[in-house]
Tab-separated table of C-alpha atoms in Angstrom:
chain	number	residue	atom	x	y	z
A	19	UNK	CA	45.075	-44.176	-0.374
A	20	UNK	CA	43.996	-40.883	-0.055
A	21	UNK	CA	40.503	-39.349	-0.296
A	22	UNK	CA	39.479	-35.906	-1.095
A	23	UNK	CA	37.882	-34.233	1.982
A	24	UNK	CA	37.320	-31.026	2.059
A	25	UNK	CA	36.923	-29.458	5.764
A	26	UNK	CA	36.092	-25.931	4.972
A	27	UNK	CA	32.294	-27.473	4.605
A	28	UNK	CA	29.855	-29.240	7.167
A	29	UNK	CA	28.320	-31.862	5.175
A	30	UNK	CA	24.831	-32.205	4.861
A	31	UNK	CA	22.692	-34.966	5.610
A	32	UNK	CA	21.251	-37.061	2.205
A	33	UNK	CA	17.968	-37.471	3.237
A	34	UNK	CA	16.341	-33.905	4.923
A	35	UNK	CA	12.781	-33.936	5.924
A	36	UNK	CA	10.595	-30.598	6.017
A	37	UNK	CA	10.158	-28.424	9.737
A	38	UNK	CA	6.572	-29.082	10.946
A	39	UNK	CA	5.846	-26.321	13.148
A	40	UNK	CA	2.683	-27.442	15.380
A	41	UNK	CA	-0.487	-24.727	16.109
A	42	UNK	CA	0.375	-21.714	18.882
A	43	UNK	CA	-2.348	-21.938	21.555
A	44	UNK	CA	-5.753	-19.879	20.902
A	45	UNK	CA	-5.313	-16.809	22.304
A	46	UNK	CA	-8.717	-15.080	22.055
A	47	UNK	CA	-9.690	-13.442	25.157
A	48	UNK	CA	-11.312	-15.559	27.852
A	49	UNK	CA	-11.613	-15.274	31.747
A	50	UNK	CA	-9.419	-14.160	33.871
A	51	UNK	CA	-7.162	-16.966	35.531
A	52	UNK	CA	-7.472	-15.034	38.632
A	53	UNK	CA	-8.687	-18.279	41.356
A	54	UNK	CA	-7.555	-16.133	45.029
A	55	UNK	CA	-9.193	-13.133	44.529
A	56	UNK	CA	-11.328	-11.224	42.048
A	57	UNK	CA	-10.019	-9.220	38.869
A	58	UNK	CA	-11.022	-5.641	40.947
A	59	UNK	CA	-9.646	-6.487	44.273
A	60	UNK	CA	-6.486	-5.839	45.421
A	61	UNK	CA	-3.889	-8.296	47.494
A	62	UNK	CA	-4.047	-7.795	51.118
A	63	UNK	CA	-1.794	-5.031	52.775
A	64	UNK	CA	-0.118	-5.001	56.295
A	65	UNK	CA	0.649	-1.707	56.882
A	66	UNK	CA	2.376	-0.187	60.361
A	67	UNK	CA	3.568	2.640	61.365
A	68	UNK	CA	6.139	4.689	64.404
A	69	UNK	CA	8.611	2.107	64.170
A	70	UNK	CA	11.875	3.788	63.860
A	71	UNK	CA	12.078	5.674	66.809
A	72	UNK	CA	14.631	8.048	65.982
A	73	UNK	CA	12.637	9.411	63.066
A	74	UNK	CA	10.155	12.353	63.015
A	75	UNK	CA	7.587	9.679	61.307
A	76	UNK	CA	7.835	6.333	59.582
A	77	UNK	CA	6.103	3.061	58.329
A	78	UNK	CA	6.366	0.090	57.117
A	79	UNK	CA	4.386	-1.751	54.211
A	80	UNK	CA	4.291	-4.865	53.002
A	81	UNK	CA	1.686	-6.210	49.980
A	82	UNK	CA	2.399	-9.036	47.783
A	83	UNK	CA	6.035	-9.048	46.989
A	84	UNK	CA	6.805	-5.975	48.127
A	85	UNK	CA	8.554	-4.836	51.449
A	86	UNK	CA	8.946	-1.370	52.188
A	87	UNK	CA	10.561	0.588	55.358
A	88	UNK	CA	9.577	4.637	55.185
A	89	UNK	CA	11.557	7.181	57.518
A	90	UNK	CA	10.841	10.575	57.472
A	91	UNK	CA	12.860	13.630	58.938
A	92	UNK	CA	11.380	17.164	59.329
A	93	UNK	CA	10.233	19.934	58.742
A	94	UNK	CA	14.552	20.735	59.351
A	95	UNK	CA	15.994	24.280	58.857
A	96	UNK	CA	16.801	24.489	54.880
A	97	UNK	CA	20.020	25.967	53.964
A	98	UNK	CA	20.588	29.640	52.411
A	99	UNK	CA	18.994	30.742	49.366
A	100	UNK	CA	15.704	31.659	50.931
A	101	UNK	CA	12.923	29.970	49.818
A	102	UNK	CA	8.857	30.485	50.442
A	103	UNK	CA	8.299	27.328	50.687
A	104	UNK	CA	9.454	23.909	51.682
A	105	UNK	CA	11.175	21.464	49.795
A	106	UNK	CA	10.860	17.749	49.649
A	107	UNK	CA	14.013	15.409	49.003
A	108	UNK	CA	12.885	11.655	48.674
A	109	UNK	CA	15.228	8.966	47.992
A	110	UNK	CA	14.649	5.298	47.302
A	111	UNK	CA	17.185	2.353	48.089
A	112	UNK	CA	17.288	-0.971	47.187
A	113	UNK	CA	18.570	-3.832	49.641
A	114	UNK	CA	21.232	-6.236	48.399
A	115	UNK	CA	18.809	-8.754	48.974
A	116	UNK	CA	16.085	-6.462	47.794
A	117	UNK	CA	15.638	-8.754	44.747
A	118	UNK	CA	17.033	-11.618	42.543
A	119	UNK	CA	19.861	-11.942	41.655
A	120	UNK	CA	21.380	-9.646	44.113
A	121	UNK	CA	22.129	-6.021	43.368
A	122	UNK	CA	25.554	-4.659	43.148
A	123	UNK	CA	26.104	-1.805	45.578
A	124	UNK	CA	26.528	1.801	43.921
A	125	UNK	CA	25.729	0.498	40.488
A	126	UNK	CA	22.235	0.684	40.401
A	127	UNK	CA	20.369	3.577	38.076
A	128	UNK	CA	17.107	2.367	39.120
A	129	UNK	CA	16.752	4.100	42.373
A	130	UNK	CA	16.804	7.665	40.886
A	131	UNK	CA	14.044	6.933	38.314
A	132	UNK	CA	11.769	5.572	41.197
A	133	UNK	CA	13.096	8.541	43.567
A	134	UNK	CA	11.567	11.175	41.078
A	135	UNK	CA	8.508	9.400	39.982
A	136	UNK	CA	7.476	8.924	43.344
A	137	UNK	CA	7.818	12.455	44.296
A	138	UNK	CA	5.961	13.263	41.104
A	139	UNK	CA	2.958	11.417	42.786
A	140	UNK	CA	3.613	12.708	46.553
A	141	UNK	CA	4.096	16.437	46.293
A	142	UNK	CA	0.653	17.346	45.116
A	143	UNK	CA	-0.460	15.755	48.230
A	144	UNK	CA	1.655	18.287	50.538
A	145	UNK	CA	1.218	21.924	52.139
A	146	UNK	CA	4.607	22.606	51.681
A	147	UNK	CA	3.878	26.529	51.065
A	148	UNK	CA	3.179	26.202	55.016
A	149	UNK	CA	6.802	25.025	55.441
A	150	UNK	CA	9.107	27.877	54.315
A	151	UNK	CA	12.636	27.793	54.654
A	152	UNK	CA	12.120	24.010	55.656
A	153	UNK	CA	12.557	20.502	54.116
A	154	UNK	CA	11.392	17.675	54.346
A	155	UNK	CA	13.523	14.077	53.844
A	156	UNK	CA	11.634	11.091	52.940
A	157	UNK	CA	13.805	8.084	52.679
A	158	UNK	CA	12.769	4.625	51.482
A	159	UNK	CA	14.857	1.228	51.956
A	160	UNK	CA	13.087	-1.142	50.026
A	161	UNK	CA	13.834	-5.051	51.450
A	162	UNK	CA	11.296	-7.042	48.633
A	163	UNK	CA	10.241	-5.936	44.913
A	164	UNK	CA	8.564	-7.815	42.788
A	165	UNK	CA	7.415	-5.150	40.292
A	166	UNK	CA	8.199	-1.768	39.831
A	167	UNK	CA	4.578	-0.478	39.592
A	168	UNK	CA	3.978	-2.524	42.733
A	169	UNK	CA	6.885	-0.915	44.711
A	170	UNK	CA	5.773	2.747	43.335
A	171	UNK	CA	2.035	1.955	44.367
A	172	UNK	CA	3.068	0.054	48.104
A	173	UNK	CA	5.798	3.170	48.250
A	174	UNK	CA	3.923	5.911	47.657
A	175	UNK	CA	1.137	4.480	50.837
A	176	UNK	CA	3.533	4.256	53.158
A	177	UNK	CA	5.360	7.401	52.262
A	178	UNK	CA	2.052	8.998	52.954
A	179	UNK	CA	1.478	7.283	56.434
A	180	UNK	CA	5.096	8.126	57.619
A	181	UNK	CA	4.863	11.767	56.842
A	182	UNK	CA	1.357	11.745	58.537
A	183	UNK	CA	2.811	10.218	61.449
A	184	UNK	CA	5.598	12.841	61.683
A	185	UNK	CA	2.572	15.416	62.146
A	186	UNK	CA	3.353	17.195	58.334
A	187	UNK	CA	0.487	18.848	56.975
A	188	UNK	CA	-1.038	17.213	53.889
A	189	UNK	CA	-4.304	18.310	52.033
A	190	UNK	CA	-5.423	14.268	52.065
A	191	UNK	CA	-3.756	10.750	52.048
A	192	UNK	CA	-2.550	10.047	48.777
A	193	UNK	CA	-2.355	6.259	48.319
A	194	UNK	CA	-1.256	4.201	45.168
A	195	UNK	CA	-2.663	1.730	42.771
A	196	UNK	CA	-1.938	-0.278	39.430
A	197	UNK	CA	-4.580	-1.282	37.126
A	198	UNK	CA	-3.496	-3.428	33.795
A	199	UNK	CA	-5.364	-3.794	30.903
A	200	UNK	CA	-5.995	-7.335	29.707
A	201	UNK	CA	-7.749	-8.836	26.933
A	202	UNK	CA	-10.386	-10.229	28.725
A	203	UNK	CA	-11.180	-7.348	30.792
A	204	UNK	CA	-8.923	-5.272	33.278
A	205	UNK	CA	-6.953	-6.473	36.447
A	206	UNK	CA	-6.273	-4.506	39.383
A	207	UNK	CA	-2.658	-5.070	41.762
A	208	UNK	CA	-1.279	-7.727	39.035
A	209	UNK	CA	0.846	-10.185	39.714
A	210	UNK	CA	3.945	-10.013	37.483
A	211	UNK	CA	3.134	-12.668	34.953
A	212	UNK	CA	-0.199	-10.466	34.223
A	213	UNK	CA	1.544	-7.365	34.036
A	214	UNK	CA	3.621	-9.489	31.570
A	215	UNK	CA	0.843	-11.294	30.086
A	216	UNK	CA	-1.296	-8.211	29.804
A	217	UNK	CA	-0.876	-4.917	27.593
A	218	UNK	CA	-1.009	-1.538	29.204
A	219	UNK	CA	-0.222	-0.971	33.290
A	220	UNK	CA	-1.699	1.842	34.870
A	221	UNK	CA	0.005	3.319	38.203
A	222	UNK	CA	-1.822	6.590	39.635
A	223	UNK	CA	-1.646	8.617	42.845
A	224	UNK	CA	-4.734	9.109	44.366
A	225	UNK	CA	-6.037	11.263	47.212
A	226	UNK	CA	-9.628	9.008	48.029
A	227	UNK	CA	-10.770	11.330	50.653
A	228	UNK	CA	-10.893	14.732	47.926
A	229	UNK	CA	-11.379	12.097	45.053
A	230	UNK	CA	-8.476	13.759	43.115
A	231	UNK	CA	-5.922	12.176	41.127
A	232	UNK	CA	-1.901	13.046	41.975
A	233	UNK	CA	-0.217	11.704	39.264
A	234	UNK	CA	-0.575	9.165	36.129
A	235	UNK	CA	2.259	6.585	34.880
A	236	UNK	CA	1.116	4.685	32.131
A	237	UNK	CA	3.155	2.152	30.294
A	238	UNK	CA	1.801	0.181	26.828
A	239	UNK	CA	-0.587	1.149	24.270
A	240	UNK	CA	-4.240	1.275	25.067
A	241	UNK	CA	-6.835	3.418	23.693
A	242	UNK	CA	-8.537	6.687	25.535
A	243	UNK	CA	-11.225	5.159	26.746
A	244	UNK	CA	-9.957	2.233	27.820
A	245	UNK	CA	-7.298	4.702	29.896
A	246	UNK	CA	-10.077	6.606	31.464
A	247	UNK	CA	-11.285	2.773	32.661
A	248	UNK	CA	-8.547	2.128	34.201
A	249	UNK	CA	-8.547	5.605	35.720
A	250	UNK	CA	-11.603	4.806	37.166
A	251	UNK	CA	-10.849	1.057	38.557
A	252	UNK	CA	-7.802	2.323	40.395
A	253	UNK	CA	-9.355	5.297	41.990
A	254	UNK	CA	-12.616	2.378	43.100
A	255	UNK	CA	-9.075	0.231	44.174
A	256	UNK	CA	-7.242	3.090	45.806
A	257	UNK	CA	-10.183	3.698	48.398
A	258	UNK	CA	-10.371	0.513	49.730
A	259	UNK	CA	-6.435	1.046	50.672
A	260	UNK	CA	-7.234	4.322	52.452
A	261	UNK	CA	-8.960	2.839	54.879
A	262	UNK	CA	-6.174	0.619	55.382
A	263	UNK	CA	-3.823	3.485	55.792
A	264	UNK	CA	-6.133	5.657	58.061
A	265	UNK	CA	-6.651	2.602	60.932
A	266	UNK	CA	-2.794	1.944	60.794
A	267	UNK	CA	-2.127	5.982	61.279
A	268	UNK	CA	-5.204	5.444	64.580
A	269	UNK	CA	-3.721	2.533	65.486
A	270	UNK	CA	-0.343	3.655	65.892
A	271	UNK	CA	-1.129	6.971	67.448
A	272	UNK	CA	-2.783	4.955	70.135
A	273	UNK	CA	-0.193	2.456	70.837
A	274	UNK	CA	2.055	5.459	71.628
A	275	UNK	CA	-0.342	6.610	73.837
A	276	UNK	CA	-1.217	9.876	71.522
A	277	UNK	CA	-4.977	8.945	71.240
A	278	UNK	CA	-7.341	8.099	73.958
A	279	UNK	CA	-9.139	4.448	73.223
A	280	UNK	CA	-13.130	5.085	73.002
């Protein structure tokens, strides 16, 4: 005997009961889940620098998740047209292993976004109208990310103690530092999850010792005043790393013997 089936159509259950969603989680601001350090101090930073010895000057950074090696070549004899003053090529590379999952080799866009926005932040920092018909060659090989403000901020410090350690005049230290706005309040060097968690992320250049700004990079929506905040926090944030950067440039000048120990 045959029965009528038709198998064009799923067939539905006879008895169907109603979705019952349960209630999201309150999310009304509250304090920060911050339990290592406070919401306007930064993760430590091991900064060192002089040790690629066939460079003119270089350094090496590491802060959270984020390792950074710095070379820098120069002042070198710039090829013809004539120029009065000196130009600065920077370029940024990513380790196979830089991140997770592993990069592909010469298929990677990222590099050249990072490569321009960091000399956006660095070249405000330089004399490089006492450098004419020279250039300068910053290259950075970057073996951890986590973030990419975090590897602009840690990338743009030790680009600044490398070319201070090849002797290259600079108006001031410029040093970086992310702020991110949260709910609750506003978090300075965040993690990942917060910068995911949070709304707008603030990365600026700062030159501490002339308390001038270099550059701003500002991702998210977030009202003016609440930018000018933020402003604020990183440049309080930003000083506390020059002082990390200035006894790594002492220490390594007196390691190599360049600076007599009071």
């Amino acid at each position: 005997m045959s029965t009528a089936f038709d198998r064009r159509r799923i067939p539905a259950p006879e008895v169907s009961q109603p979705p019952i969603f349960e209630p999201l989680p309150s999310t009304e601001a509250g304090p920060s889940k911050r339990v290592d350090r406070r919401d306007d101090e930064a993760r430590p930073i091991y900064l060192r620098t002089g040790l690629i010895s066939q460079a003119n000057g270089s350094g090496y950074i590491e802060s959270g998740g984020v390792k950074i090696a710095c070379s820098v070549y120069g002042p070198r004899p710039k090829p013809p047209p004539y120029s009065p003053q000196g130009t600065l090529n920077l370029e940024v590379k990513f380790a196979p292993f830089a991140s997770h999952p592993r990069r592909a080799p010469l298929r990677d866009t990222e590099p050249a976004a990072l490569s321009t926005l960091l000399t956006q932040l660095l070249l405000p920092s330089l004399h490089l109208h006492l450098l004419p018909k020279s250039s300068v060659d910053v290259y950075l090989l970057i073996l951890e990310s986590d973030t990419l403000t975090s590897v602009l901020s840690a990338g743009l410090t030790v680009a600044s103690a490398a070319i201070a350690d090849a002797g290259i005049a600079m108006g001031a230290l410029g040093v970086g530092a992310v702020v991110a706005g949260e709910k609750g309040g506003l978090l300075v060097d965040p993690t990942k999850q917060e910068e995911q968690e949070g709304g707008a992320v603030l990365t600026a250049g700062i030159m501490p010792a002339l308390n001038r700004v270099t550059n701003l990079w500002l991702t998210g929506e977030t009202e003016v005043d609440d930018a000018v905040k933020m402003i604020e926090h990183a440049a309080i944030a930003a000083k506390d790393t020059h002082t990390v950067l200035a006894q790594a440039l002492i220490d390594g000048a007196q390691e190599r013997g360049l600076v007599e120990v009071a």
